Tab-separated table of C-alpha atoms in Angstrom:
chain	number	residue	atom	x	y	z
A	1	MET	CA	23.277	-20.985	-4.497
A	2	LYS	CA	19.441	-22.146	-4.672
A	3	GLY	CA	19.713	-23.398	-1.232
A	4	ILE	CA	21.250	-20.198	0.154
A	5	VAL	CA	18.364	-18.378	-1.418
A	6	TRP	CA	15.742	-20.508	0.055
A	7	GLY	CA	17.209	-20.646	3.372
A	8	LEU	CA	17.320	-16.720	3.469
A	9	VAL	CA	13.504	-16.786	2.190
A	10	CYS	CA	12.447	-19.048	5.057
A	11	ALA	CA	14.493	-17.189	7.755
A	12	VAL	CA	12.600	-13.882	6.865
A	13	LEU	CA	9.177	-15.754	6.847
A	14	LEU	CA	10.041	-16.958	10.442
A	15	LEU	CA	11.327	-13.464	11.307
A	16	GLY	CA	8.033	-11.720	9.712
A	17	GLY	CA	5.802	-14.370	11.675
A	18	VAL	CA	7.083	-13.584	15.163
A	19	PRO	CA	4.009	-12.708	17.196
A	20	GLN	CA	3.594	-9.012	18.453
A	21	ALA	CA	0.458	-9.714	20.379
A	22	ALA	CA	1.073	-6.999	23.053
A	23	ALA	CA	2.079	-4.285	20.436
A	24	ARG	CA	-0.368	-2.169	19.115
A	25	SER	CA	-0.556	-1.843	15.187
A	26	LEU	CA	-0.163	1.199	13.435
A	27	ALA	CA	-3.792	1.281	12.318
A	28	ASP	CA	-4.715	1.499	15.943
A	29	ARG	CA	-2.473	4.328	16.480
A	30	ILE	CA	-4.234	6.257	13.598
A	31	ASN	CA	-7.636	5.036	14.924
A	32	SER	CA	-7.230	6.232	18.598
A	33	PRO	CA	-4.748	9.255	18.937
A	34	PHE	CA	-7.128	10.492	22.043
A	35	GLY	CA	-7.901	7.192	23.344
A	36	ALA	CA	-9.491	3.810	22.612
A	37	LEU	CA	-13.017	5.048	22.666
A	38	GLY	CA	-12.509	7.874	20.443
A	39	ILE	CA	-12.338	11.450	21.934
A	40	GLU	CA	-13.050	11.078	25.831
A	41	LEU	CA	-13.179	14.076	27.928
A	42	ASP	CA	-12.812	15.097	31.720
A	43	VAL	CA	-16.025	14.306	33.484
A	44	ARG	CA	-18.235	16.993	34.692
A	45	PRO	CA	-20.477	15.895	37.297
A	46	SER	CA	-23.362	17.920	36.246
A	47	VAL	CA	-24.430	20.091	33.459
A	48	ASN	CA	-27.384	22.396	33.830
A	49	ASN	CA	-28.366	19.798	36.519
A	50	VAL	CA	-27.930	16.757	33.755
A	51	PRO	CA	-25.389	14.478	35.041
A	52	HIS	CA	-23.101	14.195	31.923
A	53	ARG	CA	-20.217	12.119	30.795
A	54	ALA	CA	-18.312	13.883	27.839
A	55	HIS	CA	-17.427	11.851	24.824
A	56	PHE	CA	-17.153	12.172	21.063
A	57	THR	CA	-16.900	8.475	20.763
A	58	SER	CA	-18.426	6.570	18.050
A	59	ASP	CA	-18.683	9.427	15.490
A	60	SER	CA	-14.754	9.857	15.743
A	61	LEU	CA	-14.118	6.207	15.912
A	62	ALA	CA	-16.198	5.707	12.405
A	63	THR	CA	-14.558	8.843	10.887
A	64	LEU	CA	-10.948	7.631	11.792
A	65	GLY	CA	-11.937	3.866	11.030
A	66	LEU	CA	-12.630	5.025	7.408
A	67	LEU	CA	-9.534	6.946	7.011
A	68	VAL	CA	-7.506	3.836	8.049
A	69	LYS	CA	-9.425	1.442	5.521
A	70	GLN	CA	-8.544	4.104	2.838
A	71	LEU	CA	-5.039	4.084	3.551
A	72	ALA	CA	-4.329	0.184	4.374
A	73	PRO	CA	-4.580	-1.151	0.399
A	74	SER	CA	-2.688	1.718	-1.164
A	75	ALA	CA	0.007	1.883	1.346
A	76	ALA	CA	1.119	-1.780	0.882
A	77	ASP	CA	0.498	-2.005	-2.714
A	78	PHE	CA	4.343	-1.671	-3.747
A	79	PRO	CA	5.482	-1.716	-7.336
A	80	ALA	CA	6.514	-5.270	-8.243
A	81	ILE	CA	9.669	-5.887	-10.467
A	82	SER	CA	9.675	-7.798	-13.659
A	83	THR	CA	9.885	-11.554	-13.812
A	84	ALA	CA	12.054	-11.042	-16.772
A	85	PRO	CA	15.782	-10.233	-15.768
A	86	GLY	CA	18.082	-8.155	-18.008
A	87	PHE	CA	19.603	-11.027	-19.744
A	88	THR	CA	17.291	-13.413	-21.448
A	89	PHE	CA	18.240	-16.782	-23.419
A	90	ARG	CA	17.199	-19.382	-25.708
A	91	TYR	CA	18.917	-22.634	-26.241
A	92	ASN	CA	20.506	-23.375	-29.867
A	93	SER	CA	20.075	-27.242	-29.974
A	94	GLN	CA	22.298	-27.116	-33.423
A	95	LEU	CA	25.163	-25.291	-31.752
A	96	GLN	CA	24.331	-26.861	-28.091
A	97	VAL	CA	24.805	-23.233	-26.523
A	98	PHE	CA	22.563	-20.337	-25.101
A	99	GLU	CA	22.082	-17.274	-27.097
A	100	ARG	CA	20.563	-14.206	-26.055
A	101	SER	CA	17.041	-14.005	-27.252
A	102	SER	CA	16.784	-10.012	-26.514
A	103	THR	CA	19.378	-7.252	-27.158
A	104	SER	CA	17.550	-5.016	-24.875
A	105	LEU	CA	17.962	-4.924	-21.009
A	106	GLY	CA	14.196	-4.565	-20.735
A	107	PRO	CA	12.195	-2.374	-18.206
A	108	VAL	CA	12.350	-2.845	-14.651
A	109	PHE	CA	8.653	-2.565	-13.302
A	110	VAL	CA	6.746	-3.401	-16.477
A	111	GLU	CA	6.443	-7.088	-17.486
A	112	ARG	CA	8.047	-8.287	-20.754
A	113	PRO	CA	7.560	-11.342	-22.669
A	114	GLN	CA	11.143	-12.568	-23.114
A	115	THR	CA	11.670	-15.654	-20.742
A	116	LEU	CA	14.871	-16.494	-18.787
A	117	GLY	CA	15.792	-19.966	-20.665
A	118	VAL	CA	15.469	-23.582	-19.826
A	119	ASN	CA	17.183	-24.608	-16.480
A	120	LYS	CA	18.399	-21.040	-16.081
A	121	PHE	CA	18.213	-19.311	-13.006
A	122	ASP	CA	17.894	-15.544	-11.709
A	123	ILE	CA	17.895	-13.977	-8.234
A	124	GLY	CA	17.994	-10.541	-6.948
A	125	PHE	CA	16.835	-7.920	-4.681
A	126	SER	CA	15.324	-4.203	-4.937
A	127	TYR	CA	15.124	-1.752	-2.641
A	128	LEU	CA	12.391	1.042	-2.731
A	129	TYR	CA	11.699	4.069	-0.228
A	130	VAL	CA	8.135	5.426	-0.072
A	131	ASP	CA	7.285	8.694	1.927
A	132	PHE	CA	3.579	8.959	1.794
A	133	ASP	CA	2.631	12.827	1.592
A	134	GLU	CA	-0.640	13.325	0.150
A	135	LEU	CA	-4.298	11.447	0.000
A	136	ASP	CA	-6.379	12.480	-2.638
A	137	GLY	CA	-4.427	15.812	-3.437
A	138	LYS	CA	-4.540	16.543	0.232
A	139	ASP	CA	-1.261	16.862	2.408
A	140	LEU	CA	-1.362	14.248	5.080
A	141	ASP	CA	0.196	17.090	7.486
A	142	GLY	CA	-2.700	19.006	8.303
A	143	LEU	CA	-5.400	16.369	7.265
A	144	GLN	CA	-8.558	17.856	9.124
A	145	PHE	CA	-12.060	16.408	10.285
A	146	THR	CA	-14.439	18.990	11.417
A	147	THR	CA	-17.534	17.243	11.799
A	148	LEU	CA	-16.998	14.920	15.022
A	149	ARG	CA	-20.358	15.164	16.875
A	150	HIS	CA	-21.057	14.808	20.487
A	151	ASN	CA	-23.161	11.561	20.595
A	152	ASP	CA	-25.114	8.796	22.188
A	153	CYS	CA	-27.249	9.941	25.380
A	154	CYS	CA	-29.666	11.686	23.163
A	155	GLY	CA	-29.582	10.264	19.780
A	156	ASN	CA	-27.326	10.795	16.823
A	157	PRO	CA	-27.940	13.241	15.400
A	158	PRO	CA	-29.610	14.850	18.475
A	159	SER	CA	-33.399	15.136	18.343
A	160	PRO	CA	-35.290	18.231	18.939
A	161	GLY	CA	-35.473	19.250	22.413
A	162	THR	CA	-32.312	17.527	23.750
A	163	PRO	CA	-29.823	19.461	25.806
A	164	ALA	CA	-28.006	22.140	24.025
A	165	PHE	CA	-24.556	20.403	24.708
A	166	GLU	CA	-25.464	17.625	22.508
A	167	ASN	CA	-24.944	20.095	19.485
A	168	ASP	CA	-21.480	20.562	20.409
A	169	THR	CA	-18.539	19.089	18.020
A	170	ALA	CA	-15.077	18.448	17.735
A	171	THR	CA	-12.388	19.181	15.433
A	172	LEU	CA	-9.290	16.834	14.864
A	173	THR	CA	-6.339	17.915	12.937
A	174	PHE	CA	-3.205	15.699	12.309
A	175	GLU	CA	-0.618	18.453	12.507
A	176	ARG	CA	1.918	15.837	11.530
A	177	PHE	CA	1.360	12.614	9.788
A	178	ALA	CA	4.368	10.663	8.754
A	179	LEU	CA	3.873	7.218	6.958
A	180	ARG	CA	7.130	6.056	5.633
A	181	SER	CA	7.929	2.495	4.287
A	182	HIS	CA	11.540	0.796	3.332
A	183	VAL	CA	10.733	-2.181	1.100
A	184	VAL	CA	13.480	-4.648	0.585
A	185	SER	CA	12.138	-7.324	-2.166
A	186	LEU	CA	13.764	-10.701	-2.906
A	187	PHE	CA	13.012	-12.627	-6.110
A	188	ALA	CA	13.957	-15.236	-8.075
A	189	THR	CA	13.094	-16.731	-11.476
A	190	TYR	CA	13.624	-20.083	-12.805
A	191	GLY	CA	13.221	-21.141	-16.579
A	192	VAL	CA	11.400	-24.253	-16.949
A	193	THR	CA	11.543	-24.538	-20.468
A	194	ASP	CA	12.917	-21.958	-23.290
A	195	ARG	CA	9.240	-20.426	-23.106
A	196	TRP	CA	8.046	-20.918	-19.617
A	197	ASP	CA	9.091	-19.004	-16.469
A	198	VAL	CA	8.028	-19.270	-12.608
A	199	ASN	CA	9.007	-16.602	-10.314
A	200	PHE	CA	8.468	-15.623	-6.516
A	201	LEU	CA	8.907	-12.115	-5.038
A	202	LEU	CA	8.712	-11.653	-1.144
A	203	PRO	CA	8.921	-8.029	0.117
A	204	VAL	CA	10.419	-7.228	3.596
A	205	VAL	CA	8.945	-4.063	4.830
A	206	PHE	CA	10.091	-1.671	7.562
A	207	THR	CA	7.103	0.917	8.176
A	208	SER	CA	7.310	3.752	10.369
A	209	LEU	CA	4.508	6.208	11.665
A	210	HIS	CA	4.599	9.582	13.360
A	211	LEU	CA	1.779	11.395	14.314
A	212	ARG	CA	0.808	14.652	16.165
A	213	ALA	CA	-2.984	15.277	16.567
A	214	HIS	CA	-4.760	18.372	17.726
A	215	ALA	CA	-8.193	18.299	19.022
A	216	HIS	CA	-10.433	21.413	19.422
A	217	LEU	CA	-13.835	21.232	21.135
A	218	ASN	CA	-16.571	23.539	19.691
A	219	ASN	CA	-18.556	24.213	22.639
A	220	LYS	CA	-22.243	25.807	21.456
A	221	SER	CA	-24.019	25.729	24.878
A	222	VAL	CA	-23.904	28.647	27.298
A	223	PRO	CA	-22.314	28.063	29.905
A	224	ALA	CA	-19.597	25.538	27.892
A	225	THR	CA	-19.983	22.166	28.611
A	226	HIS	CA	-17.232	20.152	27.049
A	227	PHE	CA	-13.557	20.368	28.389
A	228	PHE	CA	-10.364	18.410	28.595
A	229	ASP	CA	-9.750	19.657	31.900
A	230	VAL	CA	-13.069	20.966	33.546
A	231	ALA	CA	-11.284	22.891	36.123
A	232	ALA	CA	-8.828	24.750	33.854
A	233	GLY	CA	-11.738	25.255	31.076
A	234	ARG	CA	-9.194	23.624	28.352
A	235	VAL	CA	-10.852	22.778	25.135
A	236	ASP	CA	-7.541	21.859	23.420
A	237	GLU	CA	-5.650	18.817	23.481
A	238	GLU	CA	-2.418	17.667	21.566
A	239	ARG	CA	-1.371	14.075	21.568
A	240	SER	CA	1.829	12.475	19.628
A	241	SER	CA	2.410	8.872	18.696
A	242	SER	CA	5.388	7.098	17.040
A	243	ALA	CA	6.140	3.310	15.924
A	244	ASP	CA	8.057	1.447	13.718
A	245	LYS	CA	7.010	-2.356	12.392
A	246	THR	CA	9.071	-4.577	10.322
A	247	GLY	CA	7.544	-7.499	8.749
A	248	VAL	CA	7.112	-9.426	5.630
A	249	GLY	CA	4.887	-8.106	2.658
A	250	ASP	CA	2.616	-9.974	0.501
A	251	LEU	CA	4.126	-12.971	-1.245
A	252	GLN	CA	3.588	-12.893	-5.167
A	253	LEU	CA	3.902	-16.347	-6.882
A	254	ARG	CA	4.038	-15.697	-10.876
A	255	THR	CA	4.365	-17.525	-14.038
A	256	LYS	CA	4.820	-16.502	-17.653
A	257	TYR	CA	4.641	-18.425	-21.075
A	258	HIS	CA	6.137	-16.764	-24.049
A	259	VAL	CA	3.699	-17.249	-26.971
A	260	TRP	CA	4.910	-15.927	-30.077
A	261	GLU	CA	8.078	-14.469	-31.622
A	262	ALA	CA	8.626	-13.009	-35.087
A	263	ASN	CA	10.616	-10.200	-36.542
A	264	GLY	CA	11.448	-8.511	-33.139
A	265	PHE	CA	7.903	-8.848	-31.891
A	266	ASN	CA	7.173	-10.775	-28.719
A	267	LEU	CA	3.938	-11.770	-26.881
A	268	ALA	CA	3.574	-13.622	-23.729
A	269	GLY	CA	0.682	-14.423	-21.287
A	270	GLY	CA	0.919	-15.171	-17.600
A	271	LEU	CA	-0.686	-15.387	-14.046
A	272	SER	CA	0.390	-13.611	-10.778
A	273	LEU	CA	-0.964	-14.893	-7.504
A	274	ARG	CA	-0.857	-12.734	-4.532
A	275	ILE	CA	-0.908	-14.224	-1.015
A	276	PRO	CA	-1.622	-11.791	1.985
A	277	THR	CA	1.213	-12.843	4.140
A	278	GLY	CA	1.686	-9.096	5.117
A	279	ASP	CA	0.068	-7.412	8.039
A	280	GLU	CA	-2.814	-5.029	6.793
A	281	GLU	CA	-2.959	-3.427	10.003
A	282	ASN	CA	0.825	-2.411	9.897
A	283	PHE	CA	0.466	-1.263	6.162
A	284	GLN	CA	2.580	-4.098	4.891
A	285	GLY	CA	0.046	-6.222	3.103
A	286	ILE	CA	-3.231	-5.636	1.295
A	287	GLY	CA	-5.249	-8.497	3.351
A	288	ASP	CA	-6.850	-10.001	0.133
A	289	ILE	CA	-5.905	-12.933	-2.123
A	290	THR	CA	-5.661	-11.813	-5.779
A	291	LEU	CA	-5.079	-13.410	-9.081
A	292	THR	CA	-4.003	-11.411	-12.231
A	293	PRO	CA	-3.879	-12.820	-15.649
A	294	PHE	CA	-2.015	-10.822	-17.879
A	295	LEU	CA	-0.667	-10.260	-21.671
A	296	THR	CA	2.665	-8.487	-22.318
A	297	MET	CA	4.293	-7.594	-25.593
A	298	ALA	CA	7.232	-5.950	-27.134
A	299	GLN	CA	8.710	-4.944	-30.148
A	300	GLU	CA	12.512	-4.196	-30.755
A	301	TYR	CA	13.699	-1.737	-33.332
A	302	GLY	CA	17.741	-2.110	-33.191
A	303	PRO	CA	18.580	-0.556	-29.685
A	304	LEU	CA	15.092	0.650	-28.965
A	305	ASP	CA	12.353	-1.604	-27.160
A	306	ILE	CA	8.686	-0.546	-27.061
A	307	HIS	CA	6.813	-2.742	-24.453
A	308	ALA	CA	3.468	-3.008	-22.925
A	309	SER	CA	1.466	-5.191	-20.600
A	310	GLY	CA	-2.237	-5.261	-18.996
A	311	GLY	CA	-4.077	-7.594	-16.893
A	312	ILE	CA	-7.075	-7.874	-14.638
A	313	GLU	CA	-6.318	-8.205	-10.888
A	314	LEU	CA	-9.311	-10.441	-9.522
A	315	ASN	CA	-9.660	-9.892	-5.785
A	316	PHE	CA	-11.232	-13.169	-4.269
A	317	ASP	CA	-12.038	-11.410	-0.854
A	318	ASP	CA	-13.548	-8.241	-1.885
A	319	SER	CA	-14.631	-8.035	-5.593
A	320	ASP	CA	-14.876	-4.345	-5.364
A	321	ARG	CA	-11.211	-3.979	-4.945
A	322	SER	CA	-10.520	-5.722	-8.251
A	323	ARG	CA	-8.349	-3.530	-10.489
A	324	GLY	CA	-7.128	-3.120	-14.099
A	325	ARG	CA	-3.265	-3.038	-14.247
A	326	TYR	CA	-1.524	-1.561	-17.177
A	327	ALA	CA	1.838	-0.293	-18.243
A	328	GLY	CA	3.947	0.718	-21.242
A	329	GLY	CA	7.215	2.484	-22.349
A	330	ILE	CA	10.496	2.333	-23.992
A	331	THR	CA	13.983	1.003	-23.287
A	332	LEU	CA	16.863	2.652	-25.169
A	333	ARG	CA	20.068	1.082	-25.467
A	334	LEU	CA	22.720	4.158	-25.166
A	335	ILE	CA	25.674	1.953	-25.216
A	336	GLU	CA	26.318	-1.707	-25.103
A	337	GLN	CA	26.148	-1.798	-21.025
A	338	ILE	CA	23.744	0.972	-20.452
A	339	ALA	CA	20.053	1.773	-20.999
A	340	PHE	CA	17.729	4.130	-20.523
A	341	LEU	CA	13.972	3.601	-19.645
A	342	ALA	CA	10.864	5.335	-19.244
A	343	ASP	CA	7.470	3.770	-18.498
A	344	VAL	CA	3.966	4.906	-17.385
A	345	VAL	CA	2.504	2.337	-14.634
A	346	GLY	CA	-0.788	2.513	-13.715
A	347	SER	CA	-3.863	0.914	-12.117
A	348	SER	CA	-7.745	1.470	-11.996
A	349	ASN	CA	-10.667	0.461	-10.192
A	350	LEU	CA	-12.880	-1.993	-12.142
A	351	LYS	CA	-16.174	-0.591	-10.273
A	352	THR	CA	-16.372	2.003	-7.200
A	353	ASP	CA	-14.991	0.214	-3.871
A	354	ARG	CA	-17.565	0.878	-0.930
A	355	ILE	CA	-15.520	0.643	2.263
A	356	ASN	CA	-17.669	0.725	5.803
A	357	VAL	CA	-16.892	0.606	9.181
A	358	SER	CA	-19.070	-0.366	12.572
A	359	VAL	CA	-18.434	0.861	15.878
A	360	ARG	CA	-20.102	0.468	19.205
A	361	GLN	CA	-22.355	3.543	20.218
A	362	PHE	CA	-22.794	4.236	23.881
A	363	VAL	CA	-26.497	5.030	23.666
A	364	ASN	CA	-28.056	5.074	27.515
A	365	GLN	CA	-30.815	3.544	28.618
A	366	GLY	CA	-33.592	5.636	29.782
A	367	SER	CA	-33.410	4.338	33.236
A	368	SER	CA	-29.660	5.455	33.632
A	369	SER	CA	-27.552	8.467	34.087
A	370	GLU	CA	-24.759	9.924	31.973
A	371	ALA	CA	-22.495	9.820	34.890
A	372	THR	CA	-23.322	6.016	35.609
A	373	PRO	CA	-24.288	5.081	31.972
A	374	ALA	CA	-26.035	1.649	31.185
A	375	THR	CA	-25.249	1.302	27.579
A	376	ILE	CA	-27.571	-0.387	24.818
A	377	PRO	CA	-25.966	-2.541	22.365
A	378	VAL	CA	-26.075	-0.199	19.077
A	379	PHE	CA	-23.676	0.213	16.465
A	380	LEU	CA	-22.820	3.133	14.343
A	381	ARG	CA	-22.124	2.068	10.411
A	382	LYS	CA	-20.539	4.618	8.113
A	383	SER	CA	-19.499	4.111	4.535
A	384	ALA	CA	-17.705	5.970	1.922
A	385	LYS	CA	-17.018	5.327	-1.773
A	386	LEU	CA	-13.554	4.994	-3.419
A	387	SER	CA	-12.496	5.026	-6.898
A	388	THR	CA	-8.828	5.701	-7.716
A	389	ASP	CA	-6.873	5.664	-10.862
A	390	LEU	CA	-3.045	5.679	-9.867
A	391	VAL	CA	-0.690	6.537	-12.434
A	392	ASP	CA	2.932	7.154	-12.126
A	393	LEU	CA	5.899	7.636	-14.392
A	394	ASN	CA	8.887	5.480	-13.795
A	395	LEU	CA	12.376	6.638	-15.057
A	396	GLY	CA	15.702	5.426	-14.697
A	397	PHE	CA	18.827	3.381	-15.850
A	398	LYS	CA	19.955	-0.299	-16.318
A	399	ILE	CA	23.640	-1.188	-16.452
A	400	SER	CA	25.451	-4.514	-16.935
A	401	PRO	CA	28.954	-3.809	-15.531
A	402	PHE	CA	30.637	-6.816	-16.972
A	403	GLY	CA	28.847	-7.035	-20.242
A	404	THR	CA	27.742	-10.297	-21.760
A	405	GLU	CA	30.536	-11.847	-19.734
A	406	ARG	CA	28.132	-12.259	-16.616
A	407	ALA	CA	24.586	-11.977	-16.242
A	408	VAL	CA	24.665	-9.224	-13.832
A	409	VAL	CA	22.580	-5.907	-14.054
A	410	GLY	CA	22.073	-3.218	-11.797
A	411	PHE	CA	19.138	-0.242	-12.003
A	412	ALA	CA	18.298	2.826	-10.427
A	413	THR	CA	14.784	4.464	-11.159
A	414	VAL	CA	12.251	6.970	-9.557
A	415	PHE	CA	8.646	7.085	-9.636
A	416	VAL	CA	6.811	10.165	-10.123
A	417	PRO	CA	2.904	10.531	-9.713
A	418	LEU	CA	0.957	11.801	-12.689
A	419	ASN	CA	-2.103	12.225	-10.806
A	420	ASP	CA	-3.397	12.931	-7.334
A	421	ASP	CA	-5.646	9.927	-6.594
A	422	GLY	CA	-5.390	7.922	-3.546
A	423	LEU	CA	-2.383	7.747	-1.192
A	424	ARG	CA	0.740	9.067	-2.939
A	425	ALA	CA	4.419	10.123	-2.606
A	426	ASP	CA	6.031	13.086	-4.254
A	427	ALA	CA	8.731	10.345	-5.441
A	428	ILE	CA	9.814	6.785	-4.962
A	429	PRO	CA	13.387	5.968	-5.632
A	430	ALA	CA	14.022	2.386	-6.348
A	431	VAL	CA	17.546	0.341	-6.680
A	432	GLY	CA	18.215	-3.086	-7.392
A	433	LEU	CA	20.618	-5.716	-8.455
A	434	GLU	CA	20.360	-9.191	-10.258
A	435	MET	CA	22.431	-12.232	-11.094
A	436	GLY	CA	21.707	-14.904	-13.641
A	437	PHE	CA	23.074	-18.579	-13.514
């Protein structure tokens, strides 16, 4: 069985590693709905006797680049299932048998202190579906940018005395912005000792993006200057783009040690290492190495299990993206084989994250014209500050269809956001199955 699992993991890694050099990433499609150089327009040979190549390049690229940088880490931060399965054991050396160390089936997405048991092995999979709907409380459908300025030939912003057309702007609206992920996570836990577990979790992610963007040119000069089609005088343009990507997400390697047990109270500590095997450009990985030391505790009162966990996610590639992660809730055994669970799962920035992007400007040399520009190598740098508190309620059920005869547990839950920060879905359903040996 172990050989089958590792063979499957290797196959998935090879599948995810197939190069797609010729394909545009999903981030590229958001960055450039109207072309690789921003919003480029039809060339008008002469405007008020000034040769002119119309463009809204650097400013639009910077604005969309910041949007992608805001989306990327959130879109790939999928909930991770607990390392502890529904059935946990300890070895009774006197009776020379394994005994259950907890009567609770435990939470699904909150770490709990109990461990699997020496030489015990647990494998499983989970599936969750994420349909991102909002960014900071605003619908992605209808997301609008109204300050895209014409730039480059005369300064940005235009200096006094420049041609009137340099004050023209463009409005960009995403009339449809659908970003969806199907995430299948494969995981396995092995009990090194009665108190020490090791675990790996590898997501396989199918991500789809569907965009329909509309651009409107706000001409302020008389006569009007900027057009998508000069002959027709057209100032509106609509573009659509769709793509699907499949690949592995970020690999997580986790370990946990059960420190204390007394009168139904349990305490454990652990580490979680996240390795950026997922493609950040396709919203399948966060692009950074992180290490999360954590503590988890639980108290059992008959059929009721109360649990909580917390840790600090240290980001080695960008310390501004380090986060505090916390969770807690209850699992209530309704009957021997079915349990109800309710958990609050959250994370918060430890400090404000500054995101920035640099894009090439197309500032003309003084001796060149806009019709045949010779550009000076200048870059426009824009930045924004992000600080997010992501808090979700997770509700669901666990079931052990064979009771204690076989260590098989299934679950079905749903995440519901409790606040509006960051990139969010209205609901994230999740199902899964695990088997112990």
